[in-house]
């Protein structure tokens, strides 16, 4: 049976791993042109279309096509939501920094499709 002193010592000696969030801006810059078909589409299909696709997409937002993803980025809040830690999309948590950087570069490059 642990004494109170032993319990306090064991609790004080525990460490907590701190994982620092890597932000897209802290990554090495992407120097190539990012294109929807080869770079962005897989991110959308792997993380977004489960909810934002099909016959009844969540919030009426269908992210299954280039046109819809571009429109949501230009006129909607796609870029904001994928970078909002307090209210992230996907709801399970922020996309990996590398994927958010790819989307930001695609926007910066002017939304190339192919």
JSON list of C-alpha atoms in Angstrom, two decimals:
[
{"chain": "A", "resi": 1, "resn": "UNK", "atom": "CA", "xyz": [0.00, 0.00, 0.00]},
{"chain": "A", "resi": 2, "resn": "UNK", "atom": "CA", "xyz": [1.39, 3.36, -1.02]},
{"chain": "A", "resi": 3, "resn": "UNK", "atom": "CA", "xyz": [1.79, 6.02, 1.58]},
{"chain": "A", "resi": 4, "resn": "UNK", "atom": "CA", "xyz": [0.49, 9.50, 0.85]},
{"chain": "A", "resi": 5, "resn": "UNK", "atom": "CA", "xyz": [4.08, 10.73, 0.42]},
{"chain": "A", "resi": 6, "resn": "UNK", "atom": "CA", "xyz": [4.83, 7.93, -2.02]},
{"chain": "A", "resi": 7, "resn": "UNK", "atom": "CA", "xyz": [1.66, 8.68, -3.97]},
{"chain": "A", "resi": 8, "resn": "UNK", "atom": "CA", "xyz": [2.49, 12.39, -4.17]},
{"chain": "A", "resi": 9, "resn": "UNK", "atom": "CA", "xyz": [6.06, 11.59, -5.29]},
{"chain": "A", "resi": 10, "resn": "UNK", "atom": "CA", "xyz": [4.84, 9.18, -7.96]},
{"chain": "A", "resi": 11, "resn": "UNK", "atom": "CA", "xyz": [2.34, 11.71, -9.29]},
{"chain": "A", "resi": 12, "resn": "UNK", "atom": "CA", "xyz": [4.93, 14.49, -9.32]},
{"chain": "A", "resi": 13, "resn": "UNK", "atom": "CA", "xyz": [7.43, 12.34, -11.15]},
{"chain": "A", "resi": 14, "resn": "UNK", "atom": "CA", "xyz": [5.05, 11.63, -14.01]},
{"chain": "A", "resi": 15, "resn": "UNK", "atom": "CA", "xyz": [5.74, 13.54, -17.15]},
{"chain": "A", "resi": 16, "resn": "UNK", "atom": "CA", "xyz": [3.36, 14.54, -19.83]},
{"chain": "A", "resi": 17, "resn": "UNK", "atom": "CA", "xyz": [4.42, 14.44, -23.43]},
{"chain": "A", "resi": 18, "resn": "UNK", "atom": "CA", "xyz": [3.95, 17.73, -25.16]},
{"chain": "A", "resi": 19, "resn": "UNK", "atom": "CA", "xyz": [3.39, 17.50, -28.88]},
{"chain": "A", "resi": 20, "resn": "UNK", "atom": "CA", "xyz": [3.76, 20.82, -30.57]},
{"chain": "A", "resi": 21, "resn": "UNK", "atom": "CA", "xyz": [1.41, 21.42, -33.48]},
{"chain": "A", "resi": 22, "resn": "UNK", "atom": "CA", "xyz": [3.27, 21.95, -36.69]},
{"chain": "A", "resi": 23, "resn": "UNK", "atom": "CA", "xyz": [1.60, 24.73, -38.63]},
{"chain": "A", "resi": 24, "resn": "UNK", "atom": "CA", "xyz": [1.56, 24.81, -42.42]},
{"chain": "A", "resi": 25, "resn": "UNK", "atom": "CA", "xyz": [3.58, 28.04, -42.36]},
{"chain": "A", "resi": 26, "resn": "UNK", "atom": "CA", "xyz": [6.38, 26.35, -40.39]},
{"chain": "A", "resi": 27, "resn": "UNK", "atom": "CA", "xyz": [6.85, 23.64, -43.03]},
{"chain": "A", "resi": 28, "resn": "UNK", "atom": "CA", "xyz": [9.33, 23.99, -45.87]},
{"chain": "A", "resi": 29, "resn": "UNK", "atom": "CA", "xyz": [7.59, 25.81, -48.73]},
{"chain": "A", "resi": 30, "resn": "UNK", "atom": "CA", "xyz": [6.10, 23.84, -51.59]},
{"chain": "A", "resi": 31, "resn": "UNK", "atom": "CA", "xyz": [7.83, 24.97, -54.77]},
{"chain": "A", "resi": 32, "resn": "UNK", "atom": "CA", "xyz": [5.82, 23.05, -57.36]},
{"chain": "A", "resi": 33, "resn": "UNK", "atom": "CA", "xyz": [2.37, 23.93, -58.64]},
{"chain": "A", "resi": 34, "resn": "UNK", "atom": "CA", "xyz": [-0.38, 22.16, -56.70]},
{"chain": "A", "resi": 35, "resn": "UNK", "atom": "CA", "xyz": [-3.22, 20.75, -58.79]},
{"chain": "A", "resi": 36, "resn": "UNK", "atom": "CA", "xyz": [-6.65, 19.55, -57.78]},
{"chain": "A", "resi": 37, "resn": "UNK", "atom": "CA", "xyz": [-6.63, 16.18, -59.57]},
{"chain": "A", "resi": 38, "resn": "UNK", "atom": "CA", "xyz": [-3.22, 15.05, -58.36]},
{"chain": "A", "resi": 39, "resn": "UNK", "atom": "CA", "xyz": [-3.00, 16.72, -54.95]},
{"chain": "A", "resi": 40, "resn": "UNK", "atom": "CA", "xyz": [-6.24, 18.10, -53.48]},
{"chain": "A", "resi": 41, "resn": "UNK", "atom": "CA", "xyz": [-8.80, 15.55, -54.64]},
{"chain": "A", "resi": 42, "resn": "UNK", "atom": "CA", "xyz": [-7.34, 12.74, -52.51]},
{"chain": "A", "resi": 43, "resn": "UNK", "atom": "CA", "xyz": [-7.44, 14.95, -49.42]},
{"chain": "A", "resi": 44, "resn": "UNK", "atom": "CA", "xyz": [-11.11, 15.71, -50.04]},
{"chain": "A", "resi": 45, "resn": "UNK", "atom": "CA", "xyz": [-12.00, 12.07, -50.64]},
{"chain": "A", "resi": 46, "resn": "UNK", "atom": "CA", "xyz": [-10.03, 10.81, -47.63]},
{"chain": "A", "resi": 47, "resn": "UNK", "atom": "CA", "xyz": [-11.27, 13.38, -45.13]},
{"chain": "A", "resi": 48, "resn": "UNK", "atom": "CA", "xyz": [-14.32, 15.30, -46.36]},
{"chain": "A", "resi": 49, "resn": "UNK", "atom": "CA", "xyz": [-16.70, 13.41, -48.63]},
{"chain": "A", "resi": 50, "resn": "UNK", "atom": "CA", "xyz": [-17.74, 10.92, -45.97]},
{"chain": "A", "resi": 51, "resn": "UNK", "atom": "CA", "xyz": [-19.95, 13.71, -44.65]},
{"chain": "A", "resi": 52, "resn": "UNK", "atom": "CA", "xyz": [-19.89, 16.17, -47.57]},
{"chain": "A", "resi": 53, "resn": "UNK", "atom": "CA", "xyz": [-20.85, 13.83, -50.39]},
{"chain": "A", "resi": 54, "resn": "UNK", "atom": "CA", "xyz": [-23.52, 11.44, -51.48]},
{"chain": "A", "resi": 55, "resn": "UNK", "atom": "CA", "xyz": [-27.21, 12.12, -51.97]},
{"chain": "A", "resi": 56, "resn": "UNK", "atom": "CA", "xyz": [-27.61, 14.16, -48.78]},
{"chain": "A", "resi": 57, "resn": "UNK", "atom": "CA", "xyz": [-24.31, 15.92, -47.95]},
{"chain": "A", "resi": 58, "resn": "UNK", "atom": "CA", "xyz": [-23.91, 17.50, -44.52]},
{"chain": "A", "resi": 59, "resn": "UNK", "atom": "CA", "xyz": [-24.89, 21.19, -44.47]},
{"chain": "A", "resi": 60, "resn": "UNK", "atom": "CA", "xyz": [-25.80, 20.84, -48.16]},
{"chain": "A", "resi": 61, "resn": "UNK", "atom": "CA", "xyz": [-22.09, 21.03, -48.99]},
{"chain": "A", "resi": 62, "resn": "UNK", "atom": "CA", "xyz": [-20.98, 18.53, -51.61]},
{"chain": "A", "resi": 63, "resn": "UNK", "atom": "CA", "xyz": [-17.19, 18.32, -51.91]},
{"chain": "A", "resi": 64, "resn": "UNK", "atom": "CA", "xyz": [-17.04, 15.53, -54.48]},
{"chain": "A", "resi": 65, "resn": "UNK", "atom": "CA", "xyz": [-16.17, 17.66, -57.51]},
{"chain": "A", "resi": 66, "resn": "UNK", "atom": "CA", "xyz": [-13.50, 20.18, -58.46]},
{"chain": "A", "resi": 67, "resn": "UNK", "atom": "CA", "xyz": [-16.15, 22.83, -59.11]},
{"chain": "A", "resi": 68, "resn": "UNK", "atom": "CA", "xyz": [-17.75, 22.39, -55.69]},
{"chain": "A", "resi": 69, "resn": "UNK", "atom": "CA", "xyz": [-14.45, 22.40, -53.80]},
{"chain": "A", "resi": 70, "resn": "UNK", "atom": "CA", "xyz": [-13.28, 25.50, -55.64]},
{"chain": "A", "resi": 71, "resn": "UNK", "atom": "CA", "xyz": [-16.61, 27.27, -55.05]},
{"chain": "A", "resi": 72, "resn": "UNK", "atom": "CA", "xyz": [-16.54, 26.38, -51.35]},
{"chain": "A", "resi": 73, "resn": "UNK", "atom": "CA", "xyz": [-13.02, 27.73, -51.11]},
{"chain": "A", "resi": 74, "resn": "UNK", "atom": "CA", "xyz": [-13.72, 30.95, -53.00]},
{"chain": "A", "resi": 75, "resn": "UNK", "atom": "CA", "xyz": [-17.21, 31.72, -51.69]},
{"chain": "A", "resi": 76, "resn": "UNK", "atom": "CA", "xyz": [-17.46, 29.58, -48.58]},
{"chain": "A", "resi": 77, "resn": "UNK", "atom": "CA", "xyz": [-15.44, 28.82, -45.53]},
{"chain": "A", "resi": 78, "resn": "UNK", "atom": "CA", "xyz": [-13.52, 25.69, -46.51]},
{"chain": "A", "resi": 79, "resn": "UNK", "atom": "CA", "xyz": [-10.07, 27.22, -45.97]},
{"chain": "A", "resi": 80, "resn": "UNK", "atom": "CA", "xyz": [-11.09, 28.79, -42.68]},
{"chain": "A", "resi": 81, "resn": "UNK", "atom": "CA", "xyz": [-12.69, 25.61, -41.31]},
{"chain": "A", "resi": 82, "resn": "UNK", "atom": "CA", "xyz": [-9.79, 23.30, -42.13]},
{"chain": "A", "resi": 83, "resn": "UNK", "atom": "CA", "xyz": [-7.52, 25.67, -40.15]},
{"chain": "A", "resi": 84, "resn": "UNK", "atom": "CA", "xyz": [-9.84, 26.37, -37.19]},
{"chain": "A", "resi": 85, "resn": "UNK", "atom": "CA", "xyz": [-8.67, 24.32, -34.21]},
{"chain": "A", "resi": 86, "resn": "UNK", "atom": "CA", "xyz": [-11.70, 25.44, -32.15]},
{"chain": "A", "resi": 87, "resn": "UNK", "atom": "CA", "xyz": [-14.23, 24.30, -34.77]},
{"chain": "A", "resi": 88, "resn": "UNK", "atom": "CA", "xyz": [-12.28, 22.03, -37.13]},
{"chain": "A", "resi": 89, "resn": "UNK", "atom": "CA", "xyz": [-13.26, 20.22, -40.25]},
{"chain": "A", "resi": 90, "resn": "UNK", "atom": "CA", "xyz": [-13.14, 17.36, -40.27]},
{"chain": "A", "resi": 91, "resn": "UNK", "atom": "CA", "xyz": [-14.81, 17.29, -36.86]},
{"chain": "A", "resi": 92, "resn": "UNK", "atom": "CA", "xyz": [-12.35, 14.66, -35.66]},
{"chain": "A", "resi": 93, "resn": "UNK", "atom": "CA", "xyz": [-9.60, 17.29, -35.69]},
{"chain": "A", "resi": 94, "resn": "UNK", "atom": "CA", "xyz": [-7.47, 19.39, -37.97]},
{"chain": "A", "resi": 95, "resn": "UNK", "atom": "CA", "xyz": [-6.11, 17.88, -41.13]},
{"chain": "A", "resi": 96, "resn": "UNK", "atom": "CA", "xyz": [-2.38, 17.19, -40.95]},
{"chain": "A", "resi": 97, "resn": "UNK", "atom": "CA", "xyz": [-0.35, 20.36, -41.48]},
{"chain": "A", "resi": 98, "resn": "UNK", "atom": "CA", "xyz": [1.11, 19.03, -44.72]},
{"chain": "A", "resi": 99, "resn": "UNK", "atom": "CA", "xyz": [-2.36, 18.58, -46.21]},
{"chain": "A", "resi": 100, "resn": "UNK", "atom": "CA", "xyz": [-3.49, 22.02, -45.09]},
{"chain": "A", "resi": 101, "resn": "UNK", "atom": "CA", "xyz": [-0.35, 23.45, -46.67]},
{"chain": "A", "resi": 102, "resn": "UNK", "atom": "CA", "xyz": [-1.19, 21.69, -49.96]},
{"chain": "A", "resi": 103, "resn": "UNK", "atom": "CA", "xyz": [-4.67, 23.22, -49.98]},
{"chain": "A", "resi": 104, "resn": "UNK", "atom": "CA", "xyz": [-3.29, 26.68, -49.17]},
{"chain": "A", "resi": 105, "resn": "UNK", "atom": "CA", "xyz": [-0.76, 26.38, -52.00]},
{"chain": "A", "resi": 106, "resn": "UNK", "atom": "CA", "xyz": [-3.51, 25.23, -54.40]},
{"chain": "A", "resi": 107, "resn": "UNK", "atom": "CA", "xyz": [-5.47, 28.36, -53.52]},
{"chain": "A", "resi": 108, "resn": "UNK", "atom": "CA", "xyz": [-2.35, 30.51, -53.92]},
{"chain": "A", "resi": 109, "resn": "UNK", "atom": "CA", "xyz": [-1.64, 28.88, -57.30]},
{"chain": "A", "resi": 110, "resn": "UNK", "atom": "CA", "xyz": [-5.10, 29.88, -58.56]},
{"chain": "A", "resi": 111, "resn": "UNK", "atom": "CA", "xyz": [-7.00, 26.56, -58.26]},
{"chain": "A", "resi": 112, "resn": "UNK", "atom": "CA", "xyz": [-5.36, 24.57, -61.11]},
{"chain": "A", "resi": 113, "resn": "UNK", "atom": "CA", "xyz": [-7.39, 21.47, -61.96]},
{"chain": "A", "resi": 114, "resn": "UNK", "atom": "CA", "xyz": [-5.05, 19.25, -64.01]}
]
